[in-house]
CSV table of C-alpha atoms in Angstrom, one decimal:
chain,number,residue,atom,x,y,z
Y,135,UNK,CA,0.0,0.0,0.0
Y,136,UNK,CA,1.1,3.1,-1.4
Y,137,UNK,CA,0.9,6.0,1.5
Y,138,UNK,CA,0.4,10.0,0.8
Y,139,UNK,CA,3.8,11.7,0.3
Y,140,UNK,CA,4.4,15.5,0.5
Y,141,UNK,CA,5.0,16.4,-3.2
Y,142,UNK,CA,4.9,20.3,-3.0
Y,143,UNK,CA,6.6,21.0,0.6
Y,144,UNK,CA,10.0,20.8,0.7
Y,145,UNK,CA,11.0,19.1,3.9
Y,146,UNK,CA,14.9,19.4,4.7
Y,147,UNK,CA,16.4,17.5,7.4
Y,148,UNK,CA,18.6,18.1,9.9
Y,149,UNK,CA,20.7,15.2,9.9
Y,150,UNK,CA,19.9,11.3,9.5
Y,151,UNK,CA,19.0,11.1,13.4
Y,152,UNK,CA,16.6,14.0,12.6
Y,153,UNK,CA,14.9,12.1,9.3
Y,154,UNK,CA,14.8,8.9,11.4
Y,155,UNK,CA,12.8,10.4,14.1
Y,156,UNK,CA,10.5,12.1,11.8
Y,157,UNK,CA,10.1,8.5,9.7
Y,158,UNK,CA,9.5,7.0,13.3
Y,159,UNK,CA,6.3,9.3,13.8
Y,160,UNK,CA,4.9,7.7,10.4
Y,161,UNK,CA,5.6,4.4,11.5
Y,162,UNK,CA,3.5,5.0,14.6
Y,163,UNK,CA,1.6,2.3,14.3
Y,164,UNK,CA,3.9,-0.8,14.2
Y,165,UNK,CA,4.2,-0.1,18.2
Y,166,UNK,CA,0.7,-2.0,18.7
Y,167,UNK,CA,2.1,-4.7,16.1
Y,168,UNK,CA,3.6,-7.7,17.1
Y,169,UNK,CA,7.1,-9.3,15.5
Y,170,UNK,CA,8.1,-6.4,13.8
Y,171,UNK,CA,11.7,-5.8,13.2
Y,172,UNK,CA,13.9,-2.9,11.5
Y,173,UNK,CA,16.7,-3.1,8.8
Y,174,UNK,CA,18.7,-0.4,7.6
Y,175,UNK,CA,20.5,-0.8,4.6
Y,176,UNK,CA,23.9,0.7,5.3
Y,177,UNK,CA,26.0,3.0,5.5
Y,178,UNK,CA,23.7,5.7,5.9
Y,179,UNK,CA,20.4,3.8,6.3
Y,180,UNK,CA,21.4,2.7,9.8
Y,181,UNK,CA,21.5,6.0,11.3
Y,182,UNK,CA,17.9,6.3,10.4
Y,183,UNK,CA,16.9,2.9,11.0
Y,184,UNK,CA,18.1,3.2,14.4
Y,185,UNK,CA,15.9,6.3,15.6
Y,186,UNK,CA,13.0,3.9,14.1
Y,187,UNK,CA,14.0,1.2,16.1
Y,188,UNK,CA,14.5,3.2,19.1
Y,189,UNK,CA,10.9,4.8,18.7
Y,190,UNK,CA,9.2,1.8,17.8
Y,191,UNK,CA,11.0,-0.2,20.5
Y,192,UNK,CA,11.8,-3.2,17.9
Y,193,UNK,CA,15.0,-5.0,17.6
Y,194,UNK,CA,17.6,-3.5,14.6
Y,195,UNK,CA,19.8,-4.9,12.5
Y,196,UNK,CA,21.6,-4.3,9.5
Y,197,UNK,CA,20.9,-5.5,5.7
Y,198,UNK,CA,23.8,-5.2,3.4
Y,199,UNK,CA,23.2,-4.5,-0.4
Y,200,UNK,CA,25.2,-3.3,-3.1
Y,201,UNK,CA,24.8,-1.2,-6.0
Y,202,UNK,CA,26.3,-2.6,-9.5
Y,203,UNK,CA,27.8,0.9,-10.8
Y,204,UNK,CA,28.0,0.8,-14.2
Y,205,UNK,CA,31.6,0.3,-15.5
Y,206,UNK,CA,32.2,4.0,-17.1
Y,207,UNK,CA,29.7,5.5,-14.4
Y,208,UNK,CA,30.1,3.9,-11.2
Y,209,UNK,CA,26.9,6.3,-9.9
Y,210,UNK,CA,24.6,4.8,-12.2
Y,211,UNK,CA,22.7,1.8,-10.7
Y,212,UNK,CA,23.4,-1.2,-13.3
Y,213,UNK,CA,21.1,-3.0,-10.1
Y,214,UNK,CA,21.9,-4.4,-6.9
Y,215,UNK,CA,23.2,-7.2,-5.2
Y,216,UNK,CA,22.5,-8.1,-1.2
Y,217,UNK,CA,23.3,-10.5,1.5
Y,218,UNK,CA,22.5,-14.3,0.0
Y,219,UNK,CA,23.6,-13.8,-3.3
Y,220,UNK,CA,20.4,-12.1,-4.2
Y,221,UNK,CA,20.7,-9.8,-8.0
Y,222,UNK,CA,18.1,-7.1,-9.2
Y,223,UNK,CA,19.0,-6.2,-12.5
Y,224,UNK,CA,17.6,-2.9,-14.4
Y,225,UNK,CA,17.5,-4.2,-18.0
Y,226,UNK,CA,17.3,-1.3,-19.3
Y,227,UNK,CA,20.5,0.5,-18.1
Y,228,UNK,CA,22.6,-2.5,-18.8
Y,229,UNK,CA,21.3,-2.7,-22.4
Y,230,UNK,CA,21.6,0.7,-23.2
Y,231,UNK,CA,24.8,1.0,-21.9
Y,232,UNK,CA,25.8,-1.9,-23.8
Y,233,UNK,CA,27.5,-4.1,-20.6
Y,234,UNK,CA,28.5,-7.7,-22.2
Y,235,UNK,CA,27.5,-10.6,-19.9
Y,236,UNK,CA,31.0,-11.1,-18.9
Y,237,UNK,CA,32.0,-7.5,-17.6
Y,238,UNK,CA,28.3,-7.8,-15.4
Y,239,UNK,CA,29.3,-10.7,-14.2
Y,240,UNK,CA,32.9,-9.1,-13.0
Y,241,UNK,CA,30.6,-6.7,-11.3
Y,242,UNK,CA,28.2,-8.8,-9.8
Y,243,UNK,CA,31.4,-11.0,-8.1
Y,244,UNK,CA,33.5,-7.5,-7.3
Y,245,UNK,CA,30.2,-6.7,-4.9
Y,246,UNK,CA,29.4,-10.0,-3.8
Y,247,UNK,CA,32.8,-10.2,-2.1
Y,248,UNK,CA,32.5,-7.0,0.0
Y,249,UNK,CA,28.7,-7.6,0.7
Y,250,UNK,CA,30.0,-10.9,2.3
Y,251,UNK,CA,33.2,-8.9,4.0
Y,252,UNK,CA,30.7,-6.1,4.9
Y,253,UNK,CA,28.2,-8.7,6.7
Y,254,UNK,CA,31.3,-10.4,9.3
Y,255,UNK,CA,32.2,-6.6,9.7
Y,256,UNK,CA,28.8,-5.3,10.9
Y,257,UNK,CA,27.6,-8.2,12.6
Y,258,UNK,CA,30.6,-10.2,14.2
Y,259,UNK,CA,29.4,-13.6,15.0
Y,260,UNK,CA,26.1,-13.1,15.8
Y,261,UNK,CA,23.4,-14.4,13.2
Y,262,UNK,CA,21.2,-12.6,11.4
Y,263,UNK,CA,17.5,-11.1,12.8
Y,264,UNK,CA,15.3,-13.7,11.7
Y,265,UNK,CA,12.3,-12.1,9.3
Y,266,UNK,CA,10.6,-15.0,8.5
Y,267,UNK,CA,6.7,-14.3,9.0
Y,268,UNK,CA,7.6,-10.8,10.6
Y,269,UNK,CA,6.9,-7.6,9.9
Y,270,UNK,CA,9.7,-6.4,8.6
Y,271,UNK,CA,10.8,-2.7,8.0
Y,272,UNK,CA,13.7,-1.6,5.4
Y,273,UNK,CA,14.9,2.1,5.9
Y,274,UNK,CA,17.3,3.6,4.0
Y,275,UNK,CA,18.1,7.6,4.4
Y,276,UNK,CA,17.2,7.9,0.5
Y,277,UNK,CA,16.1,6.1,-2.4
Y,278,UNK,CA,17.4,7.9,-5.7
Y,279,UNK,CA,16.8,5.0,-8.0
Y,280,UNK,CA,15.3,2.6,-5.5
Y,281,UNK,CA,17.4,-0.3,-6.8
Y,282,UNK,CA,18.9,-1.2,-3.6
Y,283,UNK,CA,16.0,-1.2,-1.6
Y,284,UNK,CA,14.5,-3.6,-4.7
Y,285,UNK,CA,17.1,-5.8,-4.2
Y,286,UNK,CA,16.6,-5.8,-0.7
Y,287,UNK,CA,12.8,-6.4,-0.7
Y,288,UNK,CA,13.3,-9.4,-2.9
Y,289,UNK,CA,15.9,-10.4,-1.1
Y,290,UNK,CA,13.4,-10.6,2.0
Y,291,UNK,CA,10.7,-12.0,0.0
Y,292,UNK,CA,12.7,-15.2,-0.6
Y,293,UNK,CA,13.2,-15.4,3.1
Y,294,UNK,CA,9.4,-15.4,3.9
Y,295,UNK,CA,9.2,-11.9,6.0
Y,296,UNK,CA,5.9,-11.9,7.0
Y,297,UNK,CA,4.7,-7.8,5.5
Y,298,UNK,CA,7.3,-5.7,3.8
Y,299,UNK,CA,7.8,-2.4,4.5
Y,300,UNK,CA,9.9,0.5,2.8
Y,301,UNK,CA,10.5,3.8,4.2
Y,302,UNK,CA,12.5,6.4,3.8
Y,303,UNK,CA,12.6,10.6,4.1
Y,304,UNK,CA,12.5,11.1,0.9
Y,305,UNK,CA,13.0,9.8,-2.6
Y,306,UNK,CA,11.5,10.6,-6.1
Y,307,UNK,CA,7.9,10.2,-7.0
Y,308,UNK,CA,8.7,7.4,-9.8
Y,309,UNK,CA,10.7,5.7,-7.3
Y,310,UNK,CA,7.6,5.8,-4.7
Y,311,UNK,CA,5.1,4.1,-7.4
Y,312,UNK,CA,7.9,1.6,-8.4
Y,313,UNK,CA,7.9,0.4,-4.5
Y,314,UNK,CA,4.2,0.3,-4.4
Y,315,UNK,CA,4.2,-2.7,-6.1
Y,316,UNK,CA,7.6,-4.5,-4.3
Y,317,UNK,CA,6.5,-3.6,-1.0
Y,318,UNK,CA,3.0,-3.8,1.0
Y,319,UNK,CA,3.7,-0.5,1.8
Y,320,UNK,CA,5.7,2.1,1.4
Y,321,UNK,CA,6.4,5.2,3.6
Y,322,UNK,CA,8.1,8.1,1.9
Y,323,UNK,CA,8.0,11.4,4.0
Y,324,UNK,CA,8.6,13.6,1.0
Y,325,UNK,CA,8.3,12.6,-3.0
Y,326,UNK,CA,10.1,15.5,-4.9
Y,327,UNK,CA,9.4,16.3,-8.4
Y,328,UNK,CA,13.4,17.6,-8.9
Y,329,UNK,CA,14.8,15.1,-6.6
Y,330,UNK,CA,18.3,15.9,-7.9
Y,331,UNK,CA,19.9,14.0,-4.8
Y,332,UNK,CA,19.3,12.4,-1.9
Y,333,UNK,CA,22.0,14.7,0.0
Y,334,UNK,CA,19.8,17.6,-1.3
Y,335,UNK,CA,17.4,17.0,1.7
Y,336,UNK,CA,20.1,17.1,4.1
Y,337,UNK,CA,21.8,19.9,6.0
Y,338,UNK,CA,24.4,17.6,7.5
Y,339,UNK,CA,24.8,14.8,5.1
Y,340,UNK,CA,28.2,13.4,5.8
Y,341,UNK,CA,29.7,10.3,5.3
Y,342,UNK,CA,28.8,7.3,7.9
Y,343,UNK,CA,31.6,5.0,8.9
Y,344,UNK,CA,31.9,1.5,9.4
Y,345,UNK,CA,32.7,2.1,13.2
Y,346,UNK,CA,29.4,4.4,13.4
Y,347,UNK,CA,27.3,0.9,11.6
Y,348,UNK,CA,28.9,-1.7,14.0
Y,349,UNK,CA,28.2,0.2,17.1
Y,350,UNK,CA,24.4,1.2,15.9
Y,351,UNK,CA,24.0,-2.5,15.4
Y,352,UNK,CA,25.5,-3.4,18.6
């Protein structure tokens, strides 16, 4: 279910702890529900992910995914690859771009190597939230071309999470409706027109660090 985004009001936030409390407000709801559980999609999903978690008074953890950056334009989104070896290509990009099978595939194993380093690195020894039959919330501090949060929902799909939900401040309005129909809902605080960039919405948009993810998660 697709849920009213602001499309005219420009809502800048503060910082990611800012954004995560004001995402926590629109998830209000989940408090009542039972088995519900947050993943942010790092590095700078966690930050928001956690102020969710906090406010919802769920357990957190993190959910690695990768974008495939196109091989002359590593900011464009060839797709995504996350934890379990799961791949969501856009057909489109890679065709157009004209990427041969064997220089995606280079891609595709380049990733899957530091998704796997990234997942011992965040989480230690400890095993994975279980989502299977939960509610389960992905939050990322952004979605430009939503391919990672794709790639993450179908990732959780194959795992049997219970109810899917995506959320994030802000993200583009094509990117909303794409989402309406990966997710059984989708929370989106404010759907741009001229999105130009997720760091747009931000006043303090810097860099999160590895140390910052492992201790959130912690």
């Amino acid at each position: 279910m697709l849920e009213a985004s602001k499309v005219h009001n420009r809502i800048i936030f503060a910082n990611r702890q800012d954004a995560g409390r004001q995402l926590a407000a629109a998830l209000a709801d989940l408090a009542a529900v039972r088995d519900v559980v947050v993943l942010g999609l790092p590095r700078g999903g966690v930050p928001v992910a956690y102020e969710v978690a906090i406010a919802l008074g769920v357990p957190l953890d993190v959910f690695v995914v990768r974008k495939l950056g196109a091989p002359t334009q590593p900011e464009l989104a060839l797709g995504a690859v996350a934890s379990g070896g799961t791949i969501v290509l856009n057909d489109e990009i890679v065709r157009h771009l004209g990427v041969d099978r064997a220089r995606l595939d280079s891609i595709i194993a380049t990733e899957t190597v530091i998704v796997d380093e990234r997942e011992r690195s965040y989480r230690g020894d400890r095993e994975p939230v279980a989502v299977e039959g939960r509610t389960v919330v992905v939050v990322d501090d952004g979605l430009a071309t939503g391919a990672t949060m794709r790639v993450a929902l179908s990732a959780l799909r194959a795992r049997r999470a219970g109810h899917l939900i995506a959320a994030a401040p802000v993200a583009p309005p094509d990117v909303v409706a794409m989402l309406d129909t990966e997710a059984d809902r989708v929370v989106v605080l404010d759907a741009p027109e001229r999105f130009v960039a997720v760091g747009a919405w931000y006043q303090d948009f810097r860099q999160v660090t590895d140390d910052e993810v492992r201790s959130l998660v912690r």
